[in-house]
Amino acid sequence: TESRNGLGLLFMLPAAVFGALLPMMAAERAATDRPTYRHAVIALIGISCLMALLCALLARPLVYLLFGPEFSGAVPSLRVMCLSLPLTVLTFALSFNLVVRNQEKVAAIALALTLGVSVILTTLFIIRWSLIGAAVALPISEVFQIVFLRLLSSKAGLSHPAG
């Protein structure tokens, strides 16, 4: 939980950016089809990759600074969970594109499918590998969400310029 709390700080940046962009995107659906938007999403994914790398490299000092050395057991989990940051940015982009196109139902179905897979993976991985198993389940679940969003969008005849 300490790893997830620390990582939550990193997730606030892409959430804030997409939260700020949503009204503009909703007002003008074509905004997500513009090269400027696509470049912004790609840049945000690139920034999140750098943030994830820095987080993984600095996991030990971050955990010590934020929670103290008694939480050193959270360091390996934090390093693994950092992998999910760029994946989360991509899921934000794919989900927001669906919402802007009035396809909330498609996004909700993808989220429900992801939740089902995530519960199963997390349970199995915790049984097998304890805390690190829960951490490993996070980025794998994010990949499943991206796959579900892409497959369901394709099935609905939608394209995703941001992903």
mmCIF file of C-alpha atoms in Angstrom:
data_model
loop_
_atom_site.group_PDB
_atom_site.id
_atom_site.type_symbol
_atom_site.label_atom_id
_atom_site.label_comp_id
_atom_site.label_asym_id
_atom_site.label_seq_id
_atom_site.Cartn_x
_atom_site.Cartn_y
_atom_site.Cartn_z
ATOM 1 C CA THR A 1 0.000 0.000 0.000
ATOM 2 C CA GLU A 2 2.869 2.388 0.687
ATOM 3 C CA SER A 3 4.173 1.798 -2.843
ATOM 4 C CA ARG A 4 0.759 2.476 -4.341
ATOM 5 C CA ASN A 5 0.361 5.646 -2.244
ATOM 6 C CA GLY A 6 3.713 6.965 -3.439
ATOM 7 C CA LEU A 7 2.980 6.057 -7.027
ATOM 8 C CA GLY A 8 -0.386 7.800 -6.765
ATOM 9 C CA LEU A 9 1.450 11.107 -6.714
ATOM 10 C CA LEU A 10 2.885 10.355 -10.157
ATOM 11 C CA PHE A 11 -0.527 9.388 -11.525
ATOM 12 C CA MET A 12 -1.961 12.788 -10.626
ATOM 13 C CA LEU A 13 -0.108 14.571 -13.452
ATOM 14 C CA PRO A 14 -1.636 12.657 -16.394
ATOM 15 C CA ALA A 15 -5.020 12.592 -14.645
ATOM 16 C CA ALA A 16 -4.895 16.375 -14.260
ATOM 17 C CA VAL A 17 -3.861 16.902 -17.893
ATOM 18 C CA PHE A 18 -6.613 14.680 -19.269
ATOM 19 C CA GLY A 19 -9.104 16.134 -16.798
ATOM 20 C CA ALA A 20 -8.273 19.618 -18.079
ATOM 21 C CA LEU A 21 -8.471 18.499 -21.716
ATOM 22 C CA LEU A 22 -11.799 16.647 -21.439
ATOM 23 C CA PRO A 23 -14.100 19.711 -21.610
ATOM 24 C CA MET A 24 -12.240 21.015 -24.667
ATOM 25 C CA MET A 25 -12.336 17.597 -26.269
ATOM 26 C CA ALA A 26 -16.029 17.159 -25.508
ATOM 27 C CA ALA A 27 -16.876 20.581 -26.930
ATOM 28 C CA GLU A 28 -15.099 19.788 -30.155
ATOM 29 C CA ARG A 29 -14.955 16.074 -30.954
ATOM 30 C CA ALA A 30 -12.584 16.662 -33.840
ATOM 31 C CA ALA A 31 -9.975 17.875 -31.340
ATOM 32 C CA THR A 32 -8.868 14.290 -30.688
ATOM 33 C CA ASP A 33 -8.272 13.802 -34.408
ATOM 34 C CA ARG A 34 -5.884 16.753 -34.652
ATOM 35 C CA PRO A 35 -2.142 16.161 -34.920
ATOM 36 C CA THR A 36 -1.603 18.596 -32.020
ATOM 37 C CA TYR A 37 -3.644 16.398 -29.688
ATOM 38 C CA ARG A 38 -1.900 13.272 -30.916
ATOM 39 C CA HIS A 39 1.508 14.880 -30.354
ATOM 40 C CA ALA A 40 0.456 15.994 -26.862
ATOM 41 C CA VAL A 41 -0.581 12.436 -25.950
ATOM 42 C CA ILE A 42 2.658 11.011 -27.342
ATOM 43 C CA ALA A 43 4.635 13.625 -25.385
ATOM 44 C CA LEU A 44 2.715 12.776 -22.218
ATOM 45 C CA ILE A 45 3.440 9.077 -22.723
ATOM 46 C CA GLY A 46 7.119 9.919 -23.230
ATOM 47 C CA ILE A 47 7.176 12.052 -20.073
ATOM 48 C CA SER A 48 5.453 9.278 -18.130
ATOM 49 C CA CYS A 49 8.100 6.812 -19.346
ATOM 50 C CA LEU A 50 10.818 9.112 -17.987
ATOM 51 C CA MET A 51 8.911 9.561 -14.728
ATOM 52 C CA ALA A 52 8.500 5.788 -14.417
ATOM 53 C CA LEU A 53 12.211 5.253 -15.016
ATOM 54 C CA LEU A 54 13.150 7.897 -12.447
ATOM 55 C CA CYS A 55 10.680 6.461 -9.960
ATOM 56 C CA ALA A 56 12.097 2.966 -10.418
ATOM 57 C CA LEU A 57 15.689 4.195 -10.095
ATOM 58 C CA LEU A 58 14.919 6.361 -7.077
ATOM 59 C CA ALA A 59 12.451 3.974 -5.435
ATOM 60 C CA ARG A 60 14.560 3.375 -2.324
ATOM 61 C CA PRO A 61 15.260 7.035 -1.495
ATOM 62 C CA LEU A 62 11.631 7.934 -2.297
ATOM 63 C CA VAL A 63 10.250 5.285 0.048
ATOM 64 C CA TYR A 64 12.730 6.274 2.773
ATOM 65 C CA LEU A 65 11.902 9.972 2.386
ATOM 66 C CA LEU A 66 8.117 9.556 2.248
ATOM 67 C CA PHE A 67 7.607 6.666 4.667
ATOM 68 C CA GLY A 68 10.886 5.909 6.415
ATOM 69 C CA PRO A 69 13.337 2.995 6.269
ATOM 70 C CA GLU A 70 10.898 0.693 8.071
ATOM 71 C CA PHE A 71 8.982 0.522 4.769
ATOM 72 C CA SER A 72 11.968 -0.679 2.712
ATOM 73 C CA GLY A 73 9.981 -3.812 1.839
ATOM 74 C CA ALA A 74 7.839 -1.631 -0.448
ATOM 75 C CA VAL A 75 10.786 -0.731 -2.719
ATOM 76 C CA PRO A 76 10.633 -3.778 -5.063
ATOM 77 C CA SER A 77 6.863 -3.392 -5.437
ATOM 78 C CA LEU A 78 7.191 0.305 -6.225
ATOM 79 C CA ARG A 79 9.776 -0.447 -8.902
ATOM 80 C CA VAL A 80 7.423 -2.916 -10.588
ATOM 81 C CA MET A 81 4.385 -0.676 -10.291
ATOM 82 C CA CYS A 82 6.249 2.187 -11.960
ATOM 83 C CA LEU A 83 5.857 0.249 -15.210
ATOM 84 C CA SER A 84 2.144 0.975 -15.121
ATOM 85 C CA LEU A 85 2.509 4.765 -15.351
ATOM 86 C CA PRO A 86 2.932 5.017 -19.160
ATOM 87 C CA LEU A 87 0.287 2.323 -19.597
ATOM 88 C CA THR A 88 -2.130 4.349 -17.478
ATOM 89 C CA VAL A 89 -1.529 7.419 -19.637
ATOM 90 C CA LEU A 90 -2.403 5.382 -22.712
ATOM 91 C CA THR A 91 -5.568 3.994 -21.082
ATOM 92 C CA PHE A 92 -6.565 7.565 -20.157
ATOM 93 C CA ALA A 93 -6.145 8.653 -23.776
ATOM 94 C CA LEU A 94 -8.085 5.691 -25.161
ATOM 95 C CA SER A 95 -10.873 6.035 -22.582
ATOM 96 C CA PHE A 96 -11.211 9.801 -22.986
ATOM 97 C CA ASN A 97 -11.425 9.405 -26.760
ATOM 98 C CA LEU A 98 -14.350 7.033 -26.256
ATOM 99 C CA VAL A 99 -16.094 9.420 -23.860
ATOM 100 C CA VAL A 100 -15.684 12.308 -26.296
ATOM 101 C CA ARG A 101 -17.292 10.175 -29.016
ATOM 102 C CA ASN A 102 -20.251 9.356 -26.727
ATOM 103 C CA GLN A 103 -19.033 5.779 -26.347
ATOM 104 C CA GLU A 104 -18.966 5.667 -22.553
ATOM 105 C CA LYS A 105 -20.587 2.238 -22.671
ATOM 106 C CA VAL A 106 -17.621 0.818 -24.611
ATOM 107 C CA ALA A 107 -15.218 2.324 -22.058
ATOM 108 C CA ALA A 108 -17.307 0.934 -19.191
ATOM 109 C CA ILE A 109 -17.362 -2.564 -20.706
ATOM 110 C CA ALA A 110 -13.574 -2.457 -21.163
ATOM 111 C CA LEU A 111 -13.198 -1.321 -17.564
ATOM 112 C CA ALA A 112 -15.483 -4.111 -16.292
ATOM 113 C CA LEU A 113 -13.553 -6.723 -18.262
ATOM 114 C CA THR A 114 -10.289 -5.313 -16.928
ATOM 115 C CA LEU A 115 -11.609 -5.419 -13.386
ATOM 116 C CA GLY A 116 -12.491 -9.101 -13.789
ATOM 117 C CA VAL A 117 -9.054 -9.960 -15.160
ATOM 118 C CA SER A 118 -7.359 -7.821 -12.521
ATOM 119 C CA VAL A 119 -9.154 -9.512 -9.630
ATOM 120 C CA ILE A 120 -8.179 -12.940 -10.946
ATOM 121 C CA LEU A 121 -4.552 -11.990 -11.682
ATOM 122 C CA THR A 122 -4.068 -10.149 -8.416
ATOM 123 C CA THR A 123 -5.504 -13.017 -6.396
ATOM 124 C CA LEU A 124 -3.413 -15.648 -8.172
ATOM 125 C CA PHE A 125 -0.241 -13.556 -8.052
ATOM 126 C CA ILE A 126 -0.637 -12.704 -4.361
ATOM 127 C CA ILE A 127 -1.110 -16.375 -3.554
ATOM 128 C CA ARG A 128 2.022 -17.210 -5.537
ATOM 129 C CA TRP A 129 4.323 -14.221 -4.856
ATOM 130 C CA SER A 130 2.749 -12.195 -2.028
ATOM 131 C CA LEU A 131 3.204 -8.403 -2.195
ATOM 132 C CA ILE A 132 5.371 -8.416 -5.320
ATOM 133 C CA GLY A 133 2.665 -10.481 -7.024
ATOM 134 C CA ALA A 134 0.126 -7.724 -6.412
ATOM 135 C CA ALA A 135 2.573 -5.223 -7.890
ATOM 136 C CA VAL A 136 3.148 -7.372 -10.991
ATOM 137 C CA ALA A 137 -0.610 -7.692 -11.527
ATOM 138 C CA LEU A 138 -0.973 -3.909 -11.907
ATOM 139 C CA PRO A 139 0.930 -3.320 -15.178
ATOM 140 C CA ILE A 140 -0.371 -6.596 -16.613
ATOM 141 C CA SER A 141 -3.920 -5.465 -15.874
ATOM 142 C CA GLU A 142 -3.187 -2.133 -17.579
ATOM 143 C CA VAL A 143 -2.075 -4.014 -20.708
ATOM 144 C CA PHE A 144 -5.321 -5.982 -20.634
ATOM 145 C CA GLN A 145 -7.279 -2.737 -20.382
ATOM 146 C CA ILE A 146 -5.479 -1.315 -23.424
ATOM 147 C CA VAL A 147 -6.230 -4.496 -25.378
ATOM 148 C CA PHE A 148 -9.899 -4.440 -24.322
ATOM 149 C CA LEU A 149 -10.248 -0.751 -25.213
ATOM 150 C CA ARG A 150 -8.670 -1.292 -28.630
ATOM 151 C CA LEU A 151 -10.668 -4.443 -29.418
ATOM 152 C CA LEU A 152 -13.999 -3.007 -28.329
ATOM 153 C CA SER A 153 -13.318 0.264 -30.150
ATOM 154 C CA SER A 154 -12.492 -1.613 -33.338
ATOM 155 C CA LYS A 155 -15.607 -3.715 -32.949
ATOM 156 C CA ALA A 156 -17.642 -0.507 -32.582
ATOM 157 C CA GLY A 157 -15.982 0.889 -35.740
ATOM 158 C CA LEU A 158 -14.029 3.573 -33.909
ATOM 159 C CA SER A 159 -10.433 4.564 -34.418
ATOM 160 C CA HIS A 160 -8.043 5.867 -31.773
ATOM 161 C CA PRO A 161 -5.754 8.594 -33.046
ATOM 162 C CA ALA A 162 -4.013 8.764 -29.680
ATOM 163 C CA GLY A 163 -3.117 5.143 -29.408
#
